[in-house]
mmCIF file with all atom_site columns, C-alpha atoms in Angstrom:
data_model
loop_
_atom_site.group_PDB
_atom_site.id
_atom_site.type_symbol
_atom_site.label_atom_id
_atom_site.label_alt_id
_atom_site.label_comp_id
_atom_site.label_asym_id
_atom_site.label_entity_id
_atom_site.label_seq_id
_atom_site.pdbx_PDB_ins_code
_atom_site.Cartn_x
_atom_site.Cartn_y
_atom_site.Cartn_z
_atom_site.occupancy
_atom_site.B_iso_or_equiv
_atom_site.pdbx_formal_charge
_atom_site.auth_seq_id
_atom_site.auth_comp_id
_atom_site.auth_asym_id
_atom_site.auth_atom_id
_atom_site.pdbx_PDB_model_num
ATOM 1   C CA . MET Q 1 1   ? -29.381 -4.640  -0.917  1.00 0.00 ? 138 MET Q CA 1
ATOM 2   C CA . THR Q 1 2   ? -28.005 -7.660  -2.309  1.00 0.00 ? 139 THR Q CA 1
ATOM 3   C CA . LYS Q 1 3   ? -29.963 -10.018 -4.423  1.00 0.00 ? 140 LYS Q CA 1
ATOM 4   C CA . PRO Q 1 4   ? -29.611 -13.817 -3.753  1.00 0.00 ? 141 PRO Q CA 1
ATOM 5   C CA . THR Q 1 5   ? -26.797 -15.692 -5.765  1.00 0.00 ? 142 THR Q CA 1
ATOM 6   C CA . GLN Q 1 6   ? -27.630 -17.268 -8.940  1.00 0.00 ? 143 GLN Q CA 1
ATOM 7   C CA . GLY Q 1 7   ? -28.196 -21.111 -8.410  1.00 0.00 ? 144 GLY Q CA 1
ATOM 8   C CA . SER Q 1 8   ? -29.584 -20.518 -4.820  1.00 0.00 ? 145 SER Q CA 1
ATOM 9   C CA . ASN Q 1 9   ? -33.138 -21.349 -4.121  1.00 0.00 ? 146 ASN Q CA 1
ATOM 10  C CA . GLY Q 1 10  ? -34.283 -17.912 -4.383  1.00 0.00 ? 147 GLY Q CA 1
ATOM 11  C CA . GLY Q 1 11  ? -34.866 -15.891 -1.030  1.00 0.00 ? 148 GLY Q CA 1
ATOM 12  C CA . ARG Q 1 12  ? -35.321 -12.309 -0.034  1.00 0.00 ? 149 ARG Q CA 1
ATOM 13  C CA . PRO Q 1 13  ? -32.609 -9.660  -0.894  1.00 0.00 ? 150 PRO Q CA 1
ATOM 14  C CA . LYS Q 1 14  ? -30.236 -9.095  2.034   1.00 0.00 ? 151 LYS Q CA 1
ATOM 15  C CA . LYS Q 1 15  ? -29.388 -5.725  3.362   1.00 0.00 ? 152 LYS Q CA 1
ATOM 16  C CA . MET Q 1 16  ? -25.820 -4.965  3.851   1.00 0.00 ? 153 MET Q CA 1
ATOM 17  C CA . TYR Q 1 17  ? -24.794 -2.018  6.267   1.00 0.00 ? 154 TYR Q CA 1
ATOM 18  C CA . HIS Q 1 18  ? -21.287 -0.435  5.924   1.00 0.00 ? 155 HIS Q CA 1
ATOM 19  C CA . LEU Q 1 19  ? -20.912 1.388   9.361   1.00 0.00 ? 156 LEU Q CA 1
ATOM 20  C CA . ASN Q 1 20  ? -18.008 3.364   10.528  1.00 0.00 ? 157 ASN Q CA 1
ATOM 21  C CA . GLU Q 1 21  ? -16.489 2.768   14.101  1.00 0.00 ? 158 GLU Q CA 1
ATOM 22  C CA . GLN Q 1 22  ? -18.807 5.303   15.909  1.00 0.00 ? 159 GLN Q CA 1
ATOM 23  C CA . GLN Q 1 23  ? -22.016 3.876   14.267  1.00 0.00 ? 160 GLN Q CA 1
ATOM 24  C CA . ALA Q 1 24  ? -20.824 0.236   14.983  1.00 0.00 ? 161 ALA Q CA 1
ATOM 25  C CA . THR Q 1 25  ? -20.166 0.863   18.518  1.00 0.00 ? 162 THR Q CA 1
ATOM 26  C CA . PHE Q 1 26  ? -23.380 2.681   18.904  1.00 0.00 ? 163 PHE Q CA 1
ATOM 27  C CA . LEU Q 1 27  ? -25.339 -0.034  17.173  1.00 0.00 ? 164 LEU Q CA 1
ATOM 28  C CA . ILE Q 1 28  ? -23.730 -2.935  19.438  1.00 0.00 ? 165 ILE Q CA 1
ATOM 29  C CA . THR Q 1 29  ? -24.767 -1.097  22.645  1.00 0.00 ? 166 THR Q CA 1
ATOM 30  C CA . LEU Q 1 30  ? -28.364 -1.590  21.476  1.00 0.00 ? 167 LEU Q CA 1
ATOM 31  C CA . LEU Q 1 31  ? -28.109 -5.165  20.963  1.00 0.00 ? 168 LEU Q CA 1
ATOM 32  C CA . ASP Q 1 32  ? -28.932 -8.001  23.478  1.00 0.00 ? 169 ASP Q CA 1
ATOM 33  C CA . ASN Q 1 33  ? -25.970 -9.979  24.437  1.00 0.00 ? 170 ASN Q CA 1
ATOM 34  C CA . THR Q 1 34  ? -27.061 -13.301 22.973  1.00 0.00 ? 171 THR Q CA 1
ATOM 35  C CA . PRO Q 1 35  ? -24.005 -15.858 22.087  1.00 0.00 ? 172 PRO Q CA 1
ATOM 36  C CA . LYS Q 1 36  ? -24.513 -14.790 18.489  1.00 0.00 ? 173 LYS Q CA 1
ATOM 37  C CA . VAL Q 1 37  ? -24.334 -11.132 19.269  1.00 0.00 ? 174 VAL Q CA 1
ATOM 38  C CA . LYS Q 1 38  ? -21.299 -11.420 21.709  1.00 0.00 ? 175 LYS Q CA 1
ATOM 39  C CA . GLU Q 1 39  ? -19.619 -13.186 18.853  1.00 0.00 ? 176 GLU Q CA 1
ATOM 40  C CA . PHE Q 1 40  ? -20.517 -10.507 16.390  1.00 0.00 ? 177 PHE Q CA 1
ATOM 41  C CA . LYS Q 1 41  ? -19.221 -7.773  18.829  1.00 0.00 ? 178 LYS Q CA 1
ATOM 42  C CA . LYS Q 1 42  ? -15.933 -9.493  19.306  1.00 0.00 ? 179 LYS Q CA 1
ATOM 43  C CA . LEU Q 1 43  ? -15.104 -9.977  15.731  1.00 0.00 ? 180 LEU Q CA 1
ATOM 44  C CA . LEU Q 1 44  ? -16.269 -6.365  14.951  1.00 0.00 ? 181 LEU Q CA 1
ATOM 45  C CA . VAL Q 1 45  ? -13.906 -4.995  17.582  1.00 0.00 ? 182 VAL Q CA 1
ATOM 46  C CA . LYS Q 1 46  ? -11.204 -7.179  16.538  1.00 0.00 ? 183 LYS Q CA 1
ATOM 47  C CA . SER Q 1 47  ? -11.812 -6.177  12.755  1.00 0.00 ? 184 SER Q CA 1
ATOM 48  C CA . PHE Q 1 48  ? -11.673 -2.334  13.739  1.00 0.00 ? 185 PHE Q CA 1
ATOM 49  C CA . TYR Q 1 49  ? -8.380  -2.769  15.497  1.00 0.00 ? 186 TYR Q CA 1
ATOM 50  C CA . GLN Q 1 50  ? -6.554  -4.784  12.755  1.00 0.00 ? 187 GLN Q CA 1
ATOM 51  C CA . ILE Q 1 51  ? -7.743  -1.783  10.237  1.00 0.00 ? 188 ILE Q CA 1
ATOM 52  C CA . LYS Q 1 52  ? -6.652  0.683   12.551  1.00 0.00 ? 189 LYS Q CA 1
ATOM 53  C CA . SER Q 1 53  ? -3.327  -1.031  12.992  1.00 0.00 ? 190 SER Q CA 1
ATOM 54  C CA . GLU Q 1 54  ? -2.854  -1.311  9.182   1.00 0.00 ? 191 GLU Q CA 1
ATOM 55  C CA . LEU Q 1 55  ? -3.632  2.232   8.500   1.00 0.00 ? 192 LEU Q CA 1
ATOM 56  C CA . ASP Q 1 56  ? -1.052  3.259   11.217  1.00 0.00 ? 193 ASP Q CA 1
ATOM 57  C CA . GLU Q 1 57  ? 1.655   1.146   9.707   1.00 0.00 ? 194 GLU Q CA 1
ATOM 58  C CA . ARG Q 1 58  ? 0.999   2.746   6.344   1.00 0.00 ? 195 ARG Q CA 1
ATOM 59  C CA . LYS Q 1 59  ? 1.159   6.310   7.716   1.00 0.00 ? 196 LYS Q CA 1
ATOM 60  C CA . ILE Q 1 60  ? 4.497   5.336   9.281   1.00 0.00 ? 197 ILE Q CA 1
ATOM 61  C CA . HIS Q 1 61  ? 5.743   3.715   6.049   1.00 0.00 ? 198 HIS Q CA 1
ATOM 62  C CA . ARG Q 1 62  ? 4.658   6.804   4.184   1.00 0.00 ? 199 ARG Q CA 1
ATOM 63  C CA . GLN Q 1 63  ? 6.712   9.047   6.285   1.00 0.00 ? 200 GLN Q CA 1
ATOM 64  C CA . VAL Q 1 64  ? 9.731   7.033   6.182   1.00 0.00 ? 201 VAL Q CA 1
ATOM 65  C CA . ASN Q 1 65  ? 9.383   6.881   2.431   1.00 0.00 ? 202 ASN Q CA 1
ATOM 66  C CA . LYS Q 1 66  ? 9.111   10.460  2.188   1.00 0.00 ? 203 LYS Q CA 1
ATOM 67  C CA . VAL Q 1 67  ? 12.437  10.706  4.013   1.00 0.00 ? 204 VAL Q CA 1
ATOM 68  C CA . VAL Q 1 68  ? 13.972  8.010   1.704   1.00 0.00 ? 205 VAL Q CA 1
ATOM 69  C CA . ASN Q 1 69  ? 12.488  9.792   -1.337  1.00 0.00 ? 206 ASN Q CA 1
ATOM 70  C CA . ILE Q 1 70  ? 14.325  12.969  -0.387  1.00 0.00 ? 207 ILE Q CA 1
ATOM 71  C CA . GLY Q 1 71  ? 17.645  11.091  0.145   1.00 0.00 ? 208 GLY Q CA 1
ATOM 72  C CA . PHE Q 1 72  ? 16.882  8.976   -3.209  1.00 0.00 ? 209 PHE Q CA 1
ATOM 73  C CA . GLY Q 1 73  ? 16.208  12.263  -5.071  1.00 0.00 ? 210 GLY Q CA 1
ATOM 74  C CA . ASP Q 1 74  ? 19.352  13.864  -3.786  1.00 0.00 ? 211 ASP Q CA 1
ATOM 75  C CA . VAL Q 1 75  ? 21.517  11.035  -4.669  1.00 0.00 ? 212 VAL Q CA 1
ATOM 76  C CA . ILE Q 1 76  ? 20.205  10.972  -8.123  1.00 0.00 ? 213 ILE Q CA 1
ATOM 77  C CA . LYS Q 1 77  ? 20.383  14.810  -8.562  1.00 0.00 ? 214 LYS Q CA 1
ATOM 78  C CA . ALA Q 1 78  ? 23.909  14.649  -7.273  1.00 0.00 ? 215 ALA Q CA 1
ATOM 79  C CA . HIS Q 1 79  ? 25.185  11.997  -9.648  1.00 0.00 ? 216 HIS Q CA 1
ATOM 80  C CA . TYR Q 1 80  ? 22.910  13.153  -12.811 1.00 0.00 ? 217 TYR Q CA 1
ATOM 81  C CA . PRO Q 1 81  ? 22.341  16.828  -12.350 1.00 0.00 ? 218 PRO Q CA 1
ATOM 82  C CA . GLU Q 1 82  ? 22.124  17.313  -16.178 1.00 0.00 ? 219 GLU Q CA 1
ATOM 83  C CA . SER Q 1 83  ? 19.446  14.399  -16.780 1.00 0.00 ? 220 SER Q CA 1
ATOM 84  C CA . LYS Q 1 84  ? 15.855  15.240  -16.959 1.00 0.00 ? 221 LYS Q CA 1
ATOM 85  C CA . HIS Q 1 85  ? 14.720  11.798  -16.718 1.00 0.00 ? 222 HIS Q CA 1
ATOM 86  C CA . ALA Q 1 86  ? 16.991  9.967   -14.068 1.00 0.00 ? 223 ALA Q CA 1
ATOM 87  C CA . TYR Q 1 87  ? 14.750  10.308  -11.242 1.00 0.00 ? 224 TYR Q CA 1
ATOM 88  C CA . SER Q 1 88  ? 11.712  8.878   -13.140 1.00 0.00 ? 225 SER Q CA 1
ATOM 89  C CA . ASN Q 1 89  ? 13.674  6.331   -14.696 1.00 0.00 ? 226 ASN Q CA 1
ATOM 90  C CA . TYR Q 1 90  ? 15.118  5.027   -11.146 1.00 0.00 ? 227 TYR Q CA 1
ATOM 91  C CA . HIS Q 1 91  ? 11.890  5.703   -9.313  1.00 0.00 ? 228 HIS Q CA 1
ATOM 92  C CA . ARG Q 1 92  ? 10.202  3.459   -12.044 1.00 0.00 ? 229 ARG Q CA 1
ATOM 93  C CA . LEU Q 1 93  ? 12.813  0.805   -11.545 1.00 0.00 ? 230 LEU Q CA 1
ATOM 94  C CA . ALA Q 1 94  ? 12.447  0.773   -7.778  1.00 0.00 ? 231 ALA Q CA 1
ATOM 95  C CA . TYR Q 1 95  ? 8.822   0.189   -8.273  1.00 0.00 ? 232 TYR Q CA 1
ATOM 96  C CA . LYS Q 1 96  ? 9.289   -2.553  -10.869 1.00 0.00 ? 233 LYS Q CA 1
ATOM 97  C CA . TYR Q 1 97  ? 11.851  -4.439  -8.941  1.00 0.00 ? 234 TYR Q CA 1
ATOM 98  C CA . SER Q 1 98  ? 10.112  -4.319  -5.378  1.00 0.00 ? 235 SER Q CA 1
ATOM 99  C CA . LEU Q 1 99  ? 6.426   -4.903  -6.658  1.00 0.00 ? 236 LEU Q CA 1
ATOM 100 C CA . GLY Q 1 100 ? 6.409   -6.100  -10.149 1.00 0.00 ? 237 GLY Q CA 1
ATOM 101 C CA . VAL Q 1 101 ? 4.639   -3.104  -11.473 1.00 0.00 ? 238 VAL Q CA 1
ATOM 102 C CA . THR Q 1 102 ? 5.258   0.475   -12.320 1.00 0.00 ? 239 THR Q CA 1
ATOM 103 C CA . PRO Q 1 103 ? 3.716   3.569   -10.538 1.00 0.00 ? 240 PRO Q CA 1
ATOM 104 C CA . LYS Q 1 104 ? 1.575   4.019   -13.603 1.00 0.00 ? 241 LYS Q CA 1
ATOM 105 C CA . GLN Q 1 105 ? 0.238   0.596   -13.360 1.00 0.00 ? 242 GLN Q CA 1
ATOM 106 C CA . ILE Q 1 106 ? -0.591  0.887   -9.553  1.00 0.00 ? 243 ILE Q CA 1
ATOM 107 C CA . LYS Q 1 107 ? -2.545  4.123   -10.472 1.00 0.00 ? 244 LYS Q CA 1
ATOM 108 C CA . GLU Q 1 108 ? -4.377  2.186   -13.081 1.00 0.00 ? 245 GLU Q CA 1
ATOM 109 C CA . GLN Q 1 109 ? -4.978  -0.961  -10.963 1.00 0.00 ? 246 GLN Q CA 1
ATOM 110 C CA . ARG Q 1 110 ? -5.888  0.825   -7.719  1.00 0.00 ? 247 ARG Q CA 1
ATOM 111 C CA . HIS Q 1 111 ? -7.855  3.818   -9.167  1.00 0.00 ? 248 HIS Q CA 1
ATOM 112 C CA . THR Q 1 112 ? -5.490  6.429   -7.363  1.00 0.00 ? 249 THR Q CA 1
ATOM 113 C CA . ASP Q 1 113 ? -3.606  9.489   -8.387  1.00 0.00 ? 250 ASP Q CA 1
ATOM 114 C CA . ASP Q 1 114 ? -1.038  8.827   -5.750  1.00 0.00 ? 251 ASP Q CA 1
ATOM 115 C CA . PRO Q 1 115 ? 0.640   5.269   -6.153  1.00 0.00 ? 252 PRO Q CA 1
ATOM 116 C CA . GLN Q 1 116 ? 2.424   5.749   -2.811  1.00 0.00 ? 253 GLN Q CA 1
ATOM 117 C CA . SER Q 1 117 ? -0.739  6.091   -0.739  1.00 0.00 ? 254 SER Q CA 1
ATOM 118 C CA . ALA Q 1 118 ? -2.129  2.910   -2.231  1.00 0.00 ? 255 ALA Q CA 1
ATOM 119 C CA . LEU Q 1 119 ? 0.795   0.719   -0.959  1.00 0.00 ? 256 LEU Q CA 1
ATOM 120 C CA . THR Q 1 120 ? 0.219   -1.468  1.748   1.00 0.00 ? 257 THR Q CA 1
ATOM 121 C CA . SER Q 1 121 ? 2.780   -1.353  4.694   1.00 0.00 ? 258 SER Q CA 1
ATOM 122 C CA . ASP Q 1 122 ? 4.726   -4.442  3.314   1.00 0.00 ? 259 ASP Q CA 1
ATOM 123 C CA . GLU Q 1 123 ? 4.731   -2.911  -0.218  1.00 0.00 ? 260 GLU Q CA 1
ATOM 124 C CA . SER Q 1 124 ? 5.738   0.349   0.964   1.00 0.00 ? 261 SER Q CA 1
ATOM 125 C CA . ALA Q 1 125 ? 8.810   -1.298  3.051   1.00 0.00 ? 262 ALA Q CA 1
ATOM 126 C CA . ARG Q 1 126 ? 9.855   -3.332  0.019   1.00 0.00 ? 263 ARG Q CA 1
ATOM 127 C CA . LEU Q 1 127 ? 9.808   -0.085  -2.100  1.00 0.00 ? 264 LEU Q CA 1
ATOM 128 C CA . GLU Q 1 128 ? 11.860  1.591   0.516   1.00 0.00 ? 265 GLU Q CA 1
ATOM 129 C CA . ARG Q 1 129 ? 14.520  -1.103  0.581   1.00 0.00 ? 266 ARG Q CA 1
ATOM 130 C CA . ALA Q 1 130 ? 14.856  -1.036  -3.127  1.00 0.00 ? 267 ALA Q CA 1
ATOM 131 C CA . LYS Q 1 131 ? 15.317  2.649   -3.183  1.00 0.00 ? 268 LYS Q CA 1
ATOM 132 C CA . GLN Q 1 132 ? 18.100  2.375   -0.669  1.00 0.00 ? 269 GLN Q CA 1
ATOM 133 C CA . GLN Q 1 133 ? 19.612  -0.326  -2.868  1.00 0.00 ? 270 GLN Q CA 1
ATOM 134 C CA . ILE Q 1 134 ? 19.622  1.831   -5.974  1.00 0.00 ? 271 ILE Q CA 1
ATOM 135 C CA . SER Q 1 135 ? 21.085  4.840   -4.052  1.00 0.00 ? 272 SER Q CA 1
ATOM 136 C CA . LEU Q 1 136 ? 23.945  2.657   -2.760  1.00 0.00 ? 273 LEU Q CA 1
ATOM 137 C CA . PHE Q 1 137 ? 24.517  1.391   -6.320  1.00 0.00 ? 274 PHE Q CA 1
ATOM 138 C CA . ILE Q 1 138 ? 24.344  5.030   -7.787  1.00 0.00 ? 275 ILE Q CA 1
ATOM 139 C CA . GLN Q 1 139 ? 27.049  5.865   -5.175  1.00 0.00 ? 276 GLN Q CA 1
ATOM 140 C CA . ASP Q 1 140 ? 29.158  3.026   -6.040  1.00 0.00 ? 277 ASP Q CA 1
ATOM 141 C CA . GLY Q 1 141 ? 29.357  4.427   -9.616  1.00 0.00 ? 278 GLY Q CA 1
ATOM 142 C CA . TYR Q 1 142 ? 27.020  2.165   -11.507 1.00 0.00 ? 279 TYR Q CA 1
ATOM 143 C CA . ASP Q 1 143 ? 25.060  3.343   -14.602 1.00 0.00 ? 280 ASP Q CA 1
ATOM 144 C CA . TYR Q 1 144 ? 21.228  2.553   -15.048 1.00 0.00 ? 281 TYR Q CA 1
ATOM 145 C CA . GLU Q 1 145 ? 21.869  -0.572  -17.100 1.00 0.00 ? 282 GLU Q CA 1
ATOM 146 C CA . ASP Q 1 146 ? 24.195  -1.961  -14.734 1.00 0.00 ? 283 ASP Q CA 1
ATOM 147 C CA . ILE Q 1 147 ? 21.860  -1.399  -11.795 1.00 0.00 ? 284 ILE Q CA 1
ATOM 148 C CA . LYS Q 1 148 ? 18.997  -2.769  -13.457 1.00 0.00 ? 285 LYS Q CA 1
ATOM 149 C CA . ALA Q 1 149 ? 20.869  -5.774  -14.329 1.00 0.00 ? 286 ALA Q CA 1
ATOM 150 C CA . LYS Q 1 150 ? 22.207  -6.110  -10.593 1.00 0.00 ? 287 LYS Q CA 1
ATOM 151 C CA . MET Q 1 151 ? 18.614  -5.691  -9.172  1.00 0.00 ? 288 MET Q CA 1
ATOM 152 C CA . PHE Q 1 152 ? 16.850  -8.331  -11.374 1.00 0.00 ? 289 PHE Q CA 1
ATOM 153 C CA . ALA Q 1 153 ? 19.806  -10.964 -11.465 1.00 0.00 ? 290 ALA Q CA 1
ATOM 154 C CA . ASP Q 1 154 ? 18.382  -12.658 -8.352  1.00 0.00 ? 291 ASP Q CA 1
ATOM 155 C CA . ILE Q 1 155 ? 14.976  -12.812 -9.756  1.00 0.00 ? 292 ILE Q CA 1
#
C-alpha cells in the first residue's frame, strides 16, 4: 500500500503489486482487451524482455570476467610471486579506474557481498578492459605506481 504523496489533495492509498513473469502472464490472460489493457500488456511484455536481456548480458560478462580474473591473477602471481597484496592492490586499481569506486565501496553502496555480481553488463565490460590493460602493463615490466599513473593519466 502506498499513501498519497504530500501536497496532493488526499485520496485513497494505492495498492502496488510486484509480480513475477508467471504471475503477470496469468493476470493479463484474465483481463479484457480494452485499449488501456492492451497498452499495459505491451509494456509489461517489453519490460520482461528488457530485464531478461540485461540479466543474460550480466551472466555472460560474469563468465568472461571469471576467465579474465584467472588470467589477471596468473599474470600478477607470475610477476609478484612473493607479494601478498599485489592481487588486491591491482584488483582495487581496476575497479577504481573503470568504475570510480573500490570493491568495498560497491559492496556498501549496493548492499552485496559480491561486488562482481552487482555490476551492470556495461560496468562489467569496463572492468574487464581495465584488468586486461593492467595485465599488459605488468607484462611490460611497469610497477604499480607507474601503472596507476598511466591508467589515470587520461582522466
